[in-house]
XYZ file of C-alpha atoms in Angstrom:
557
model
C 40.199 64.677 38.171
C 42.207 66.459 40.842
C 43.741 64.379 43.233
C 43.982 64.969 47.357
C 47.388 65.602 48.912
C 45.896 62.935 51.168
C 48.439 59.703 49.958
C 47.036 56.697 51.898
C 43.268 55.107 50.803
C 41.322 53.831 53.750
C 43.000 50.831 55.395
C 40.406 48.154 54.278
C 40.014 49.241 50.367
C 38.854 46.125 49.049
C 38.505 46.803 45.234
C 38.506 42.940 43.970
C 38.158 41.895 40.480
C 34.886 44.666 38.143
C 33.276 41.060 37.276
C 33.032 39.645 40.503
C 31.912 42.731 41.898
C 29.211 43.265 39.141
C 27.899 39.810 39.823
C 27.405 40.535 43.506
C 25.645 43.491 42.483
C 23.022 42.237 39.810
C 22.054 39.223 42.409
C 21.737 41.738 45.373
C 19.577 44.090 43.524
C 17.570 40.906 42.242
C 17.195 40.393 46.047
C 16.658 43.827 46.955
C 13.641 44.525 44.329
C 12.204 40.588 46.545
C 11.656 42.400 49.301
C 10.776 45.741 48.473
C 13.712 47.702 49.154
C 13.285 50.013 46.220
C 16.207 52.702 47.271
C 18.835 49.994 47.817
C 17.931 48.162 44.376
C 18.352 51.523 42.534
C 21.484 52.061 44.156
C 22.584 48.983 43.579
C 21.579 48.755 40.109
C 23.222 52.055 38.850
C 26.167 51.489 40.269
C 26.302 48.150 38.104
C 25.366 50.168 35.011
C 28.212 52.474 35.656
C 30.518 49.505 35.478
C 32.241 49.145 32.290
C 32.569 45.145 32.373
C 30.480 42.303 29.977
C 28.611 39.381 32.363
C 27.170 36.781 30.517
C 24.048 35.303 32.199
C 25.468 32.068 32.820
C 27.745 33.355 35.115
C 24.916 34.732 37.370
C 23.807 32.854 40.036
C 20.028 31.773 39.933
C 17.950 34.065 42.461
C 15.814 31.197 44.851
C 12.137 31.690 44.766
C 10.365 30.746 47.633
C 7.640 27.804 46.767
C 5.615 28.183 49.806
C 2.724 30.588 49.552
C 4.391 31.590 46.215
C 1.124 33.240 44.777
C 0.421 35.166 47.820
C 3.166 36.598 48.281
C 3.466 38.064 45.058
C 0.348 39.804 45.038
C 1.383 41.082 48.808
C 4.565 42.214 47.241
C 2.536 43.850 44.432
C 0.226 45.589 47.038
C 3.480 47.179 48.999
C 4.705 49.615 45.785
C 1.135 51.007 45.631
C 0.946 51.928 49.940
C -2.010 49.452 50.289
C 0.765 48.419 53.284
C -2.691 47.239 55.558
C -3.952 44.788 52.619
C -0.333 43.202 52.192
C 0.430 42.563 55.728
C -3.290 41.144 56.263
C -2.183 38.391 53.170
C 1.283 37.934 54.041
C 1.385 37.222 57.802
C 0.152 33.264 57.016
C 3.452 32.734 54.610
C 5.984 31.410 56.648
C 9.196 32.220 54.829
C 11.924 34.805 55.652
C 10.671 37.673 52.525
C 6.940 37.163 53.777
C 7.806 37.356 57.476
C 10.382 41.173 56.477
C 7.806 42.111 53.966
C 4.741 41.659 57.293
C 7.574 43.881 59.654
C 8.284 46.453 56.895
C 4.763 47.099 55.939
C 3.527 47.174 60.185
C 6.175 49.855 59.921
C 5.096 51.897 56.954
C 1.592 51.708 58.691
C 2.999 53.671 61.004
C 4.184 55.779 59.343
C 1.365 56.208 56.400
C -0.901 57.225 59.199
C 1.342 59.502 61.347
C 0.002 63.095 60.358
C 2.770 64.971 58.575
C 3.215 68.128 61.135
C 3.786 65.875 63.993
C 5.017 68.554 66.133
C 1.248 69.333 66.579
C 0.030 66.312 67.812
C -1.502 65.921 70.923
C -0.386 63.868 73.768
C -2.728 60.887 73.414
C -2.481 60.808 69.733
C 1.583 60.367 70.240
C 1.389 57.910 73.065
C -0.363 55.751 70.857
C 2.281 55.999 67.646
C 5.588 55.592 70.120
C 3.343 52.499 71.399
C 3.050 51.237 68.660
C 6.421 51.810 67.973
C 7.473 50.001 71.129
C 5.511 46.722 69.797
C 6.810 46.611 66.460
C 10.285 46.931 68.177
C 9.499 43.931 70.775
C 8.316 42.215 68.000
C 11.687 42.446 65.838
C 13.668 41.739 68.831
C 11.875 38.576 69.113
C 12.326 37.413 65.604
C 15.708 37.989 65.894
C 16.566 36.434 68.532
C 15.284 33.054 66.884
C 17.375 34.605 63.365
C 20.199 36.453 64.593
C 21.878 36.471 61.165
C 18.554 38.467 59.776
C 20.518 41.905 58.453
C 17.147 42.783 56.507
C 15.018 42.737 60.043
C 18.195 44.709 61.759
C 17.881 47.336 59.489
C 14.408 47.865 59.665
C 14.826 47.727 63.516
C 17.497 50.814 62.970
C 15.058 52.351 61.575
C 12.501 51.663 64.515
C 14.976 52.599 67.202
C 15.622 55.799 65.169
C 11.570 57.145 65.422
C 11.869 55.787 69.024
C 14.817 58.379 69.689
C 17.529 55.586 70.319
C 20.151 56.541 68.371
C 22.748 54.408 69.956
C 20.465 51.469 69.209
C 19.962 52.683 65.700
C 23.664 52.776 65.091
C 24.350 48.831 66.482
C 21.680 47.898 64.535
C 22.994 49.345 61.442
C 26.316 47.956 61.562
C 25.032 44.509 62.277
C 22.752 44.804 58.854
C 25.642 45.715 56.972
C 27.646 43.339 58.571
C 25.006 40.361 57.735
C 24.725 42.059 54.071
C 27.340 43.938 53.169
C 25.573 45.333 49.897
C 22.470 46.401 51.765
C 23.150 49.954 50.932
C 19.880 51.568 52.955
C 21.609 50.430 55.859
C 25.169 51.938 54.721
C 22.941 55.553 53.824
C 21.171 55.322 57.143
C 24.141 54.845 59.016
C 26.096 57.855 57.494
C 23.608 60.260 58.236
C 24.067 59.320 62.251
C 28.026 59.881 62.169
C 29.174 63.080 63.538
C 33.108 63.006 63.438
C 35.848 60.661 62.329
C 36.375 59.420 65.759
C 32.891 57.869 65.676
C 33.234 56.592 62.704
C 36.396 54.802 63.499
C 34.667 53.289 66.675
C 32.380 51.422 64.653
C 32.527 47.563 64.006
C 32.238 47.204 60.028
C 32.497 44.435 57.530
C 35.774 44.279 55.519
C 33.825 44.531 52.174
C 34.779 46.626 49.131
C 31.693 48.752 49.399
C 32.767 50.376 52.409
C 35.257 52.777 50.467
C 31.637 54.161 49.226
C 30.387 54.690 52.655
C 33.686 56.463 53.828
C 34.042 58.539 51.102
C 29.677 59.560 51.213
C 30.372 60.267 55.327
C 33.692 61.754 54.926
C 32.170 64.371 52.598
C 28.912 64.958 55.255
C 31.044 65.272 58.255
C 33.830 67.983 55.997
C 36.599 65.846 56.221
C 37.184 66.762 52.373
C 40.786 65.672 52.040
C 39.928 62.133 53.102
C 36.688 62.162 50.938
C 38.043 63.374 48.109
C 41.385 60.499 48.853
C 38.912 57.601 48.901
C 36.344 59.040 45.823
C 39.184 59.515 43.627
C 40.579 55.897 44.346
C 37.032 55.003 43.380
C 37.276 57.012 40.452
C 40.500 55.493 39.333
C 39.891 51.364 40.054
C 36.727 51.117 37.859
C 33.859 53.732 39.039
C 34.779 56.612 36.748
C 31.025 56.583 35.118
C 29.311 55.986 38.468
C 27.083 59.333 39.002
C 27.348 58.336 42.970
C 30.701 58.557 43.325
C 30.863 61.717 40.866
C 28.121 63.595 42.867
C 30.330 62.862 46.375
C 33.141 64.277 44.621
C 31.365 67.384 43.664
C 29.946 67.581 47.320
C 33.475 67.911 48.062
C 34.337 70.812 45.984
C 31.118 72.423 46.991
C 32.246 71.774 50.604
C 35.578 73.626 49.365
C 33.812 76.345 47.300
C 35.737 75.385 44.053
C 32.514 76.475 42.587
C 34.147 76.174 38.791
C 35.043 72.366 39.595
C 31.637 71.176 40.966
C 29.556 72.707 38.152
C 31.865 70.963 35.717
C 30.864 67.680 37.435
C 27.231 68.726 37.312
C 27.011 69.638 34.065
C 28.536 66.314 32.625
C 26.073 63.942 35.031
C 22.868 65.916 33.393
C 24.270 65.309 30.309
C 24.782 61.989 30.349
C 21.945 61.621 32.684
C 19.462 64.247 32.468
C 16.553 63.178 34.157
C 18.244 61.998 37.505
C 17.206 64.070 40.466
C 19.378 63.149 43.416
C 21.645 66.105 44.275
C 19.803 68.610 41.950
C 19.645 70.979 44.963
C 23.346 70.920 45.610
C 23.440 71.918 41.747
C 20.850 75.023 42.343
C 23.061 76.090 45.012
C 26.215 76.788 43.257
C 24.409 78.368 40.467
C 22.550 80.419 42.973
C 26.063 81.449 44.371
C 27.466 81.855 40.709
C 24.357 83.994 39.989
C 23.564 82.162 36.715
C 19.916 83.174 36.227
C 19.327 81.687 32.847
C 20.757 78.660 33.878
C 19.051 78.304 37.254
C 15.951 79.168 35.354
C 16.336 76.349 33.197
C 16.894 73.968 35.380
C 13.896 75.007 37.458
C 11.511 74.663 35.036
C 13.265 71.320 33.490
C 12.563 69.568 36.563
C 9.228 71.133 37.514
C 7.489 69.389 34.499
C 9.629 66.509 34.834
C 9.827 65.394 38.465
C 8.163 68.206 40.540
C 6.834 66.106 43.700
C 10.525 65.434 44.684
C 11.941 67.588 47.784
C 15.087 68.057 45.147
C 12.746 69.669 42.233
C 11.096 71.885 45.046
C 14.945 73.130 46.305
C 15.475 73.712 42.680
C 12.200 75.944 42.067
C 12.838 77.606 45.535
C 16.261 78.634 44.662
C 15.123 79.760 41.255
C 11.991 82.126 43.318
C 15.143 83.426 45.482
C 17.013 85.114 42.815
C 14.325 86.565 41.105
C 13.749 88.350 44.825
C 10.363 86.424 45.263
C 11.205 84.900 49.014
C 7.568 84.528 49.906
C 7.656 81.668 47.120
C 10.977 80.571 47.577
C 10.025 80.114 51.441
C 6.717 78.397 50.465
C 8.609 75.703 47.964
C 11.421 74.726 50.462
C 8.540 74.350 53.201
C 6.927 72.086 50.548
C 10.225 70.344 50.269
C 10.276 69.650 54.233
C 6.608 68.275 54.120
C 7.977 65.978 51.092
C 11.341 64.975 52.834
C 11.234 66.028 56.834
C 14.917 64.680 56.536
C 15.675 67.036 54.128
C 19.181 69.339 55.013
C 19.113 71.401 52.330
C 15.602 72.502 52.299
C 15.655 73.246 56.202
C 18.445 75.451 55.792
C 17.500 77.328 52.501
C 14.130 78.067 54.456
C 16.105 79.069 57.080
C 17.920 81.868 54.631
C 14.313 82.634 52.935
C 12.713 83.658 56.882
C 15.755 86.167 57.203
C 15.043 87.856 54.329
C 11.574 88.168 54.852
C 12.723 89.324 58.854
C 11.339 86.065 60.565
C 14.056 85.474 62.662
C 11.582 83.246 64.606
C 11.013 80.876 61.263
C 14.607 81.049 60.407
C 16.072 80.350 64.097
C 13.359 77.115 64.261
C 14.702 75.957 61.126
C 18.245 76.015 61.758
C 17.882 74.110 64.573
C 15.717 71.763 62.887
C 18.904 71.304 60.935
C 21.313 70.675 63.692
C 19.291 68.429 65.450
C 19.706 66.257 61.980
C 23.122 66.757 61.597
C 25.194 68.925 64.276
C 28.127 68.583 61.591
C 26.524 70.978 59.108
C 28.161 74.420 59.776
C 25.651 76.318 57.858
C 23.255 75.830 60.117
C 25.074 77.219 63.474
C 26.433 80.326 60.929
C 23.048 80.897 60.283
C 22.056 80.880 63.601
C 25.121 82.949 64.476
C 24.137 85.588 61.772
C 19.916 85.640 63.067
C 21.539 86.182 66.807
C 23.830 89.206 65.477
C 20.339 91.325 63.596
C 18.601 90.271 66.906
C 21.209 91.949 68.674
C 22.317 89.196 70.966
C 25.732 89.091 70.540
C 27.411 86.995 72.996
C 24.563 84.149 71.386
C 25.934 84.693 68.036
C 29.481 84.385 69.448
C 28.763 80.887 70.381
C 26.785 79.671 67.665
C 29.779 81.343 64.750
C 32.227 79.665 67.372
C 30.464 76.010 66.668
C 30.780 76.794 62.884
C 34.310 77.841 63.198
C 35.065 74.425 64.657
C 33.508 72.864 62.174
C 34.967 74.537 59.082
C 38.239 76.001 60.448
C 39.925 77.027 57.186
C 36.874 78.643 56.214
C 37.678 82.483 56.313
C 33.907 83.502 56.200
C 33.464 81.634 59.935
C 36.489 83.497 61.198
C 35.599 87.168 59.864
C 31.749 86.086 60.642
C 33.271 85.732 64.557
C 35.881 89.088 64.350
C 32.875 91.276 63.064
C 31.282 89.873 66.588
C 34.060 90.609 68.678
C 34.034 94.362 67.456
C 30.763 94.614 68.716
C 31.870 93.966 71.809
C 34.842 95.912 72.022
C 37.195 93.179 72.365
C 39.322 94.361 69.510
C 42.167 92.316 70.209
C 40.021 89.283 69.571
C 38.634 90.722 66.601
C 42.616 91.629 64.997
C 43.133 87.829 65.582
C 39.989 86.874 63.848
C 40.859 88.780 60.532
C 44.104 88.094 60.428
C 43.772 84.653 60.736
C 40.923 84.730 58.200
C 44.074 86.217 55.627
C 46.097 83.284 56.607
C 43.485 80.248 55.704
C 42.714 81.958 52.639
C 41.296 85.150 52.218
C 39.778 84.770 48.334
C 37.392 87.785 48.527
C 39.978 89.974 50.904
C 37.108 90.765 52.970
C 39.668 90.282 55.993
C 41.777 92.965 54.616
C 39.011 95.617 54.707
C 37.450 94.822 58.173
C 41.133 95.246 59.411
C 41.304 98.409 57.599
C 38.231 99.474 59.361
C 39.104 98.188 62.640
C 42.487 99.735 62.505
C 40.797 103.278 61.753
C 38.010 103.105 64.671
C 41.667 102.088 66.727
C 43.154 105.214 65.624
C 46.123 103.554 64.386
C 46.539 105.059 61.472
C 49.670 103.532 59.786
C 48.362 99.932 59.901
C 44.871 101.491 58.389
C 46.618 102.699 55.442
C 49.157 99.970 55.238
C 45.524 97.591 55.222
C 44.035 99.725 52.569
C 46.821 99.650 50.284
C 47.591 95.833 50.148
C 43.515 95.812 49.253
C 43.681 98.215 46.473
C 46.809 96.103 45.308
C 45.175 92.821 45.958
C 42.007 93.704 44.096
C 43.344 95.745 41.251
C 40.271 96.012 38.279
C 37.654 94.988 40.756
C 37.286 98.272 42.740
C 33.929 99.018 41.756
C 32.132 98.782 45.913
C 31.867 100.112 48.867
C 34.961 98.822 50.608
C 37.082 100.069 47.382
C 35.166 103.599 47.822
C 36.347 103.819 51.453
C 40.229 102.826 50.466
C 40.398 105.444 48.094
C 39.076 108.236 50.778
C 41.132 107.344 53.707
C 44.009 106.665 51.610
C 43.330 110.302 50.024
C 43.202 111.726 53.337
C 46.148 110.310 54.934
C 48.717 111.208 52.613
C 46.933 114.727 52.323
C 47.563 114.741 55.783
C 51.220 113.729 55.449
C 51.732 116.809 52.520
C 51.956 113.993 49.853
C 49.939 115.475 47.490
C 50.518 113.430 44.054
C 49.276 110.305 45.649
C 46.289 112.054 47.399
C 45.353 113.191 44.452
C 45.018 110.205 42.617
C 43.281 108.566 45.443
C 40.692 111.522 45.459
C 40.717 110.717 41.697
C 39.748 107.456 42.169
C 37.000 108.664 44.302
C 34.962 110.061 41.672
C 34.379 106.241 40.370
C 31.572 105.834 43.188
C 28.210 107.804 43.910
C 29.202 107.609 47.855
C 32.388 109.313 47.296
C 31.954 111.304 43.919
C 31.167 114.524 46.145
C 33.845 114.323 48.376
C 36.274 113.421 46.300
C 35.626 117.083 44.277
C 36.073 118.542 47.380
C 39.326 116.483 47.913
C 40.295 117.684 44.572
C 40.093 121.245 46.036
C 41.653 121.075 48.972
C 44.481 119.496 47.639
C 44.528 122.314 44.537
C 44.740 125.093 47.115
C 47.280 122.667 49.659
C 49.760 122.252 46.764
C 49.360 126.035 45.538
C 49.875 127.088 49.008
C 52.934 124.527 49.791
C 54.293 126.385 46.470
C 53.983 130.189 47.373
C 55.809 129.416 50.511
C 58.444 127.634 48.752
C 59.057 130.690 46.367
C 58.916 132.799 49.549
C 61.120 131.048 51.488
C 63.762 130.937 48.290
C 63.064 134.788 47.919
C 63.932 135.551 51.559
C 67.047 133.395 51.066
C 68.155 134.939 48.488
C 67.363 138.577 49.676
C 69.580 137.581 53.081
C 72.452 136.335 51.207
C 72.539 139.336 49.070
């Protein structure tokens, strides 16, 4: 596992004894799976199965059971899994106990939400009115329970939640951090939480409990708002101190090498969690991207068809499909599946964005431009988003837009060479050359893996008419990318360079530029011609030097 250069762990790192830990995670889940709260008992509950450690069950504690309205409640409970959210609330609002009273407020809110339509964008007026009233009573309502329970970090959360639909996102985030400071192993809450933090400085603002299970929320937010050194810091302390089989933290880490495009790295990752885990689904669409990117067809196809009979009503399993549709060429489908994946998951990043990519190449800059800033408005950290939007302004022809939107990105991934070439290709546009020099070369200082800096200063150099730094450009790319010349940018290095040292009489190197030429259909014709000219140049250079020796000699005679 590499390790960060990063050397300290997050100040409050509070790893205490496997056992103990295991035993607070067994009981929580217990309490978790009471109440409904299906995504933080599976979280809980695989984390405890990654953990290496033998509890007997004596040293559990015993989970309470509620004796009022015992019988009622359980069928309530066994209403909620199946949506019948109307039914359970009707049976559990006369059980006076604190699950019965959450279980009432959590299905009043999945009401709500059952019966919202799913494009609420189209809506009318009256038909919203009534949902954000509704909204505003269920929120009144929460605020009055807890008032009477203040240490309630189940009802906080779900008022997060509320204050989220309701547009309060400062509200959201106090909730939040009072639920996970009430239950520190409430993990929705944690989850929730991340996904409203847009910078370090935020996140060091906020008021959390000094619990152990932080390290997993720093290193999950760390990773979502690109601060990859920490991330990858506090997940490989993780990884280290116990958690070396937990997919979770194994998944951030791999975010983080996606995040750093050590494509090789992440797939490794991937490839050992579906083999020890094949069926799991969370983060399958991070795995479709970098085989996308890899352009591994057979093994894209695979896994597109793996989870399509397995899990295919999962936003994941519909990124997967869609990327698999996008390499074949078929965007209509690939567009149609991520859509799907919105409609199953309107909180879905990855889908937004890849349907985003599928409008452009189908020319919809309208689709692609709404869904990109679908996308920021869910996470303003995610720099794909504003580079998309930068790269739909630039075929639009709005250039001083894309300027700004590629600026944002460049902010938010400033090592990233493809942000910084994305913004000098802009500049040139606009004539600002100078702006564009200190794009590219920049982009060759961060990191230039693909040297696409080194041929757009080549170009720029030539259109400059400064013809030494052109060729000095060209040369350090032919040298830098020696047995992968086979493209267009290699095809234009080999004809300038052929014509500038013809230009300069130097003949042997011309010709094996012009030589070169002949490896590409865009230069293969003018390269014979170079071929020529520099036949008849050289024969040419050598008559006059026999006639210049022959007068010479003559004279000194």
């Amino acid at each position: 596992m590499e390790r960060s250069t990063v050397t300290t762990v997050e100040e409050n790192s509070f790893l205490h004894d496997l056992r103990d830990i295991k035993i607070q995670l067994r009981n929580f889940a217990c309490e978790c799976g009471l109440r409904n709260l299906v995504e933080s008992e599976k979280w809980l509950t695989e984390l405890n199965h990654s953990l290496d450690v033998d509890v007997s069950d004596e040293e559990l504690p015993e989970i309470e059971i509620d004796v009022e309205g015992y019988e009622t409640y359980l069928m309530a409970s066994a209403l909620f899994p199946v949506r019948e959210y109307a039914r359970s609330s009707y049976f559990v609002r006369s059980v006076n106990t604190e699950r019965a009273k959450f279980l009432n407020f959590l299905c009043m809110y999945k009401m709500l939400e059952q019966n919202k339509p799913m494009d609420f964008t189209d809506m009318n007026t009256t038909t919203k009115c009534d949902y954000y009233s509704c909204l505003k009573k269920l929120s009144v309502t929460l605020n009055e329970h807890l008032e009477e329970y203040d240490e309630d970090g189940f009802t906080y959360y779900l008022k997060g939640l509320v204050s989220l639909k309701l547009g309060s996102t400062i509200s959201a985030v106090d909730s939040f951090c009072k639920a996970v400071n009430c239950l520190p192993l409430l993990w929705e809450a944690w989850n929730e939480l991340s996904k409203l933090i847009d910078d370090k400085a935020m996140l060091t603002r906020l008021n959390l409990p000094a619990h152990w299970i932080k390290d997993f929320f720093f290193g999950q937010t760390y990773a979502k708002i690109q601060r990859n050194e920490d991330a990858l810091n506090i997940l490989c302390s993780l990884y280290d101190n116990g958690f070396s089989k937990s997919h979770f933290v194994l998944s951030r880490i791999a975010a983080v090498y996606h995040n750093r495009r050590d494509v090789n790295n992440a797939l490794n990752l991937f490839k050992q969690m579906q083999t020890e885990d094949p069926f799991r689904i969370e983060d399958l669409d991070t795995y479709s991207n970098l085989l996308y990117v890899s352009d591994m067809k057979k093994e894209l196809a695979y896994l597109a068809h793996y989870v399509f009979y397995s899990n295919r009503f999962t936003a994941e399993a519909c990124c997967v499909v869609g990327n698999y549709f996008s390499i074949r060429g078929d965007h209509v489908k690939s567009a149609a599946y991520f859509q799907r994946a919105v409609k199953l998951n309107s909180n879905f990043m990855s889908a937004l964005i890849l349907r985003g990519h599928e409008f452009m190449e189908m020319k919809n800059t309208r689709g692609a431009i709404t869904s990109y800033r679908d996308a920021i408005a869910m996470n303003p950290q995610d720099y794909r988003a504003w580079y998309g939007l930068g790269q739909t302004y630039e075929i639009l022809r709005l250039p001083f837009y894309s300027l700004n939107y590629h600026k944002r990105a460049q902010l938010i991934r400033p090592d990233d060479s493809r942000m910084l070439i994305a913004m000098g290709e802009v500049y040139e546009k606009l004539n600002r050359y100078d702006e564009a020099l200190r794009c590219y070369k920049r982009a060759r200082n961060v990191g230039d893996v693909d040297s696409f800096a080194l041929s757009r200063l080549a170009r720029l150099y030539t259109e400059m008419d400064d013809e030494e730094e052109a060729a000095s450009a060209y040369k350090l790319l032919v040298k830098e990318t020696e047995g992968t010349h086979f493209s267009k940018e290699y095809a234009d290095a080999y004809k300038y360079l052929a014509y500038h040292h013809l230009k300069l009489g130097q003949f042997h190197p011309a010709f094996q530029f012009a030589q070169l030429c002949l490896n590409f259909e865009e230069t293969k014709e003018e390269g014979k011609a170079l071929l020529k000219e520099i036949a008849t140049r050289r024969d040419m250079e050598g008559n006059r030097t026999l006639e210049s020796q022959h007068t010479s000699t003559l004279f000194s005679v």
